[in-house]
mmCIF file of C-alpha atoms in Angstrom:
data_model
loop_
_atom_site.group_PDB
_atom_site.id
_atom_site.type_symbol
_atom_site.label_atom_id
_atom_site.label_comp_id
_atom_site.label_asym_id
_atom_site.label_seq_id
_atom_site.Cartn_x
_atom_site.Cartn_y
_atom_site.Cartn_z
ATOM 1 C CA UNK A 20 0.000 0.000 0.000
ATOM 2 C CA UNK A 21 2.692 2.638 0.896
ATOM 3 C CA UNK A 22 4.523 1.272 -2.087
ATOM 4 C CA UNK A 23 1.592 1.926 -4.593
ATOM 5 C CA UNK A 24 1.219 5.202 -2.550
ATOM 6 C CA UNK A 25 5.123 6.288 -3.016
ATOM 7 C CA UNK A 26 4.509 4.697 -6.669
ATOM 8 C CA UNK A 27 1.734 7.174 -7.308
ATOM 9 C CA UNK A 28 3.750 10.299 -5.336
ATOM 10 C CA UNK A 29 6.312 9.772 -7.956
ATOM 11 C CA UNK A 30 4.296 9.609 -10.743
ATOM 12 C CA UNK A 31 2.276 12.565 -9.430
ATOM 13 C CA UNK A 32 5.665 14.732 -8.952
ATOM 14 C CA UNK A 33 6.404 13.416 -12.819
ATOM 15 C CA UNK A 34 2.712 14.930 -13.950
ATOM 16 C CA UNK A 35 4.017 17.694 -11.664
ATOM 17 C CA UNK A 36 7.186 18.523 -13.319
ATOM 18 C CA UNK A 37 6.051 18.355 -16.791
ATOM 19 C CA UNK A 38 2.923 20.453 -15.647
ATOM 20 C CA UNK A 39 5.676 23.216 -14.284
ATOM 21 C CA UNK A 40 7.728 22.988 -17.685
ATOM 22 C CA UNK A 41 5.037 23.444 -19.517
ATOM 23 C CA UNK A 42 3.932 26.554 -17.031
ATOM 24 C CA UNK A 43 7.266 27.836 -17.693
ATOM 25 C CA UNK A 44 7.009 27.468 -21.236
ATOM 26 C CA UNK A 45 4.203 29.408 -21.349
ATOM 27 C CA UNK A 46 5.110 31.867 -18.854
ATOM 28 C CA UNK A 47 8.319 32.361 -21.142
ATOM 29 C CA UNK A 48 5.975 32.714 -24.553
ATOM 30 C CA UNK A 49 3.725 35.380 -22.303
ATOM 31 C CA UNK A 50 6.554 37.370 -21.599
ATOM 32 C CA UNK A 51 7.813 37.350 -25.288
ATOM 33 C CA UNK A 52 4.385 38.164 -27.137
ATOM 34 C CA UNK A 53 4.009 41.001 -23.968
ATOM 35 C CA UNK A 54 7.431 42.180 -24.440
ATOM 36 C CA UNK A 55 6.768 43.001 -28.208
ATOM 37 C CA UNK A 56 3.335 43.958 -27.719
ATOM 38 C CA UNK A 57 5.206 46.540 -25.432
ATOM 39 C CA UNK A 58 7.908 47.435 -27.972
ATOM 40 C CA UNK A 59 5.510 47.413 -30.597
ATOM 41 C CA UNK A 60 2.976 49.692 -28.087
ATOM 42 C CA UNK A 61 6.294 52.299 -27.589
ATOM 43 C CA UNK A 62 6.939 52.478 -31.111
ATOM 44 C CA UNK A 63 3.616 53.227 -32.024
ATOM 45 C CA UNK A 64 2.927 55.532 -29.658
ATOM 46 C CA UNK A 65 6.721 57.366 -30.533
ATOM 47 C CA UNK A 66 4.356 57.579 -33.863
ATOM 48 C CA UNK A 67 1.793 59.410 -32.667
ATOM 49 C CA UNK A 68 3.792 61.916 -31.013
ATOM 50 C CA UNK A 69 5.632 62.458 -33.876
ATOM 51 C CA UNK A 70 2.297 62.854 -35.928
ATOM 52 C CA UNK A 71 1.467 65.193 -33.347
ATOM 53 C CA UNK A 72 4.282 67.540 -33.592
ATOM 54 C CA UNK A 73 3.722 67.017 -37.278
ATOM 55 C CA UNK A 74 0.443 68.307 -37.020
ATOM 56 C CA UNK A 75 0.839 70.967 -34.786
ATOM 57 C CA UNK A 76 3.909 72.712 -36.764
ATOM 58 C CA UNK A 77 1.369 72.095 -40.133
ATOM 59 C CA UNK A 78 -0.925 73.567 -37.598
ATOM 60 C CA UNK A 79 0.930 76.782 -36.602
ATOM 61 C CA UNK A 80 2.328 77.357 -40.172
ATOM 62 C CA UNK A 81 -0.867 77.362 -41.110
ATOM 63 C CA UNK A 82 -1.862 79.933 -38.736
ATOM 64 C CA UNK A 83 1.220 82.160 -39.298
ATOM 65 C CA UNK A 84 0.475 81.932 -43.374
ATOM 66 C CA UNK A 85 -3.216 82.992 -42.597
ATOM 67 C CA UNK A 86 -1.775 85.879 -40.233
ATOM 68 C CA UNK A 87 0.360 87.152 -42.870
ATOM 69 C CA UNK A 88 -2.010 87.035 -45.492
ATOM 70 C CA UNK A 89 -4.557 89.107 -43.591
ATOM 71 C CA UNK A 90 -4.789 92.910 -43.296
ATOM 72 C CA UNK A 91 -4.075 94.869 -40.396
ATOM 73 C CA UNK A 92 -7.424 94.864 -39.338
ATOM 74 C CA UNK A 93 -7.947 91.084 -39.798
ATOM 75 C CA UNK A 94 -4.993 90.609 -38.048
ATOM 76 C CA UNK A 95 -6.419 92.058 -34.558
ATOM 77 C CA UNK A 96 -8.982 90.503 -35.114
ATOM 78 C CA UNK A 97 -6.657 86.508 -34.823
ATOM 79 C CA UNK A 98 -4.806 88.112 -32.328
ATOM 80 C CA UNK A 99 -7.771 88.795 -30.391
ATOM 81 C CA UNK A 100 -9.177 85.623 -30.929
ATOM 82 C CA UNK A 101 -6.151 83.626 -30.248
ATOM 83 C CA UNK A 102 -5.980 84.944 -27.233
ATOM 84 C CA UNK A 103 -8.235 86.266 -25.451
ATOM 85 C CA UNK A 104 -12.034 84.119 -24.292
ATOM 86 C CA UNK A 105 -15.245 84.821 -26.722
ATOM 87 C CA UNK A 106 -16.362 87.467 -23.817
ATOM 88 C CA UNK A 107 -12.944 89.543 -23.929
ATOM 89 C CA UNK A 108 -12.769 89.735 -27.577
ATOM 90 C CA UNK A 109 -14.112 92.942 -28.136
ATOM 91 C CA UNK A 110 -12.047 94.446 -25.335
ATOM 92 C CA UNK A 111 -8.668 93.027 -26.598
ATOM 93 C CA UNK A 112 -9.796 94.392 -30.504
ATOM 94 C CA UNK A 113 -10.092 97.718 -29.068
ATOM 95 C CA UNK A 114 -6.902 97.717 -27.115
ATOM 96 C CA UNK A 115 -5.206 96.108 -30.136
ATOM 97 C CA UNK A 116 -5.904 99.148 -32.360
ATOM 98 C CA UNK A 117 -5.071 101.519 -29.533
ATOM 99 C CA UNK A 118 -1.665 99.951 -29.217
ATOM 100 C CA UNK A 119 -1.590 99.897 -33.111
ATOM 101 C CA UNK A 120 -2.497 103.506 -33.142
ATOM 102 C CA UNK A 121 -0.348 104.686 -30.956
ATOM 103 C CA UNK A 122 2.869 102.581 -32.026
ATOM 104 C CA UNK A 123 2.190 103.844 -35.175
ATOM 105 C CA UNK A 124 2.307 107.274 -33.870
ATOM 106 C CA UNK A 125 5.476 106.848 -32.652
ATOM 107 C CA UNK A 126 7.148 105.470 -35.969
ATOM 108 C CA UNK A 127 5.591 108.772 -37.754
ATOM 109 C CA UNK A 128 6.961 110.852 -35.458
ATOM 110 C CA UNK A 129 10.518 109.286 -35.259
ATOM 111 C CA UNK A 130 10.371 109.146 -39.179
ATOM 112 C CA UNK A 131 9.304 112.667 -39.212
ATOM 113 C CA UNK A 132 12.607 113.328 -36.361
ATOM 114 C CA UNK A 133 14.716 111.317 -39.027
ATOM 115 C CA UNK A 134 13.592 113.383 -41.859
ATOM 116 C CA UNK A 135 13.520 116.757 -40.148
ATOM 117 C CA UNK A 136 17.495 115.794 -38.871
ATOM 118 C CA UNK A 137 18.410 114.894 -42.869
ATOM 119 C CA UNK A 138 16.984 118.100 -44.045
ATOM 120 C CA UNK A 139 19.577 119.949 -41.423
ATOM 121 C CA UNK A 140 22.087 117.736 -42.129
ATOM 122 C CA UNK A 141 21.419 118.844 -46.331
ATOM 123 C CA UNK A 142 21.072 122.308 -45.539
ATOM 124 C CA UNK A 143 24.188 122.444 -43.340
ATOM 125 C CA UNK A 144 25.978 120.496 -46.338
ATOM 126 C CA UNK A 145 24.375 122.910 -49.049
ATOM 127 C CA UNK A 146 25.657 126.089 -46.516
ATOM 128 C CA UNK A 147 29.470 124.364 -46.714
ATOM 129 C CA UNK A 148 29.100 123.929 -50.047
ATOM 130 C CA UNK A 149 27.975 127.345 -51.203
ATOM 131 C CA UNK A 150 30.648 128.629 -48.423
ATOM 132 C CA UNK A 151 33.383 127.116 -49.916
ATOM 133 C CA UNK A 152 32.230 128.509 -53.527
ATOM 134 C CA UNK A 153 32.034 131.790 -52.342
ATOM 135 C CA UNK A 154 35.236 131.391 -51.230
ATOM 136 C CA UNK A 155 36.510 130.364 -54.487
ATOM 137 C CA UNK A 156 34.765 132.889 -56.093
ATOM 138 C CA UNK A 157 36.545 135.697 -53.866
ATOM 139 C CA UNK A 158 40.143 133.869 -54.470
ATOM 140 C CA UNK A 159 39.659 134.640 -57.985
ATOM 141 C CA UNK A 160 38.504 137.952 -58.069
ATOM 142 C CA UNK A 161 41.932 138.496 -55.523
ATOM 143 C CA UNK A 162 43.792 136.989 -58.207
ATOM 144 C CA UNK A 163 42.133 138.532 -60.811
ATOM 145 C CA UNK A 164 42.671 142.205 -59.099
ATOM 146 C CA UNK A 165 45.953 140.919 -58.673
ATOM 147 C CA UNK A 166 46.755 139.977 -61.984
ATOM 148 C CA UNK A 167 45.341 142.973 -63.477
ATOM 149 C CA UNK A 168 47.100 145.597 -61.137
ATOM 150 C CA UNK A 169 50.551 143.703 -62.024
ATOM 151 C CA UNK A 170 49.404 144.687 -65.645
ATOM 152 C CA UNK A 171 48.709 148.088 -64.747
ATOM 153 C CA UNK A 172 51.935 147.990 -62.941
ATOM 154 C CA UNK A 173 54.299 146.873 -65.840
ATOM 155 C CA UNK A 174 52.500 149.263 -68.476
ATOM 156 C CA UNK A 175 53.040 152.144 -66.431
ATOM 157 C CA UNK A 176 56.571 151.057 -66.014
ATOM 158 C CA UNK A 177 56.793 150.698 -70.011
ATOM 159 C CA UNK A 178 55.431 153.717 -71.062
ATOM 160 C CA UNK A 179 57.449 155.710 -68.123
ATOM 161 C CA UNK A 180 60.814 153.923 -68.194
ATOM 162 C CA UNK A 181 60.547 151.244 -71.831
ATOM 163 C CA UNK A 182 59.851 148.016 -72.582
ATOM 164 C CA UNK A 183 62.944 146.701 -71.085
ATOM 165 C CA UNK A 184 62.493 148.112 -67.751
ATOM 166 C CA UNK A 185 58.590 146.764 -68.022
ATOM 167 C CA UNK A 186 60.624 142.913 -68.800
ATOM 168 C CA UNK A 187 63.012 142.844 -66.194
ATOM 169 C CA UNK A 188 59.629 143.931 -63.447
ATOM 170 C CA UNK A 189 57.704 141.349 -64.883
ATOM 171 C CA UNK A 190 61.073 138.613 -64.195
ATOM 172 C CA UNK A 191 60.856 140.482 -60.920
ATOM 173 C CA UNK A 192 57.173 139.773 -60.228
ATOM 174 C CA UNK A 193 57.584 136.023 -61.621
ATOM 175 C CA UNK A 194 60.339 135.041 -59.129
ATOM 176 C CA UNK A 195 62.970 134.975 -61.730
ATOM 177 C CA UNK A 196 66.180 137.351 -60.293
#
C-alpha cells in the first residue's frame, strides 16, 4: 500500500514537473508576445507623437500663413481671438488698435525726427558747399585784381621807363632774379 502510494507520489511529482515545464514554457511565450506587444505599443505611440508635432507645426504654419495674409485689421482681429475668451474679444480688438495707433504714432513721429534731422544735415551740407564757392569765387577775383594791377603795374613802367624796364619787373614779379 505505501509502495503503490510512493509509486503514485512519484508519478504525481512526474505529472508535476512536466505540468511546471510546460507553465514555464508558457510563462516564457507570455513574456515574449508582452514584451513586443510593449515594444511594438512604444513604437507606435513614438508615432503618434511624432504625428502630433507634425500636425501641430502644419498647424501653426498654417496659422502664421493665414496671419500674414490678412490685413491689419484682420490681423487684430486673430490676435484677439487667439488669445483672449469669446467674452474679452471685443475688449482686446479695441486695445489692439489703440496699441496699433499709438505705435504707429510713434514710428511717424521718429520718421518725421529722421527726416527733419536729414533736411539739417542737407542744408548744413548745401551752406558748406555754397561757403566754400564763395570762397573760391573771392580767391579769384583776388587773383584777378591781382593779376590785373601787375598789368597796370608793368605798363606804367613801359610807357614811363621802356619796354625793357617793363621785362626785367615782370622777371621780378615772376620770381625769376
Amino acid at each position: 500500500n505505501q509502495k503503490a502510494y510512493a509509486e503514485q507520489a512519484k508519478d504525481q511529482v512526474e505529472i508535476d514537473k512536466q505540468r511546471l515545464a510546460a507553465l514555464k514554457e508558457q510563462r516564457d511565450e507570455v513574456s515574449r508576445l508582452t514584451s513586443a506587444r510593449v515594444e511594438a505599443q512604444a513604437a507606435l505611440a513614438e508615432e503618434n507623437k511624432a504625428k502630433d508635432n507634425s500636425a501641430e507645426y502644419i498647424e501653426k504654419l498654417k496659422e502664421e500663413i493665414e496671419y500674414l495674409a490678412a490685413t491689419k485689421e484682420e490681423q487684430l482681429k486673430l490676435d484677439a481671438a487667439r488669445n483672449t475668451t469669446l467674452e474679452d474679444r471685443g475688449e482686446a480688438e479695441k486695445l489692439l488698435q489703440e496699441r496699433d495707433a499709438i505705435m504707429a504714432k510713434l514710428e511717424a513721429e521718429e520718421k518725421l525726427r529722421d527726416e527733419q534731422q536729414k533736411a539739417r544735415d542737407e542744408a548744413e551740407k548745401a551752406a558748406e558747399k555754397a561757403k566754400e564757392q564763395a570762397e573760391q569765387e573771392v580767391q579769384k577775383v583776388e587773383d584777378l585784381v591781382k593779376s590785373e594791377r601787375e598789368r597796370l603795374e608793368l605798363r606804367r613802367i613801359e610807357i614811363e621807363q621802356g619796354k625793357e624796364a617793363a621785362r626785367a619787373q615782370a622777371l621780378i614779379n615772376q620770381g625769376v632774379d
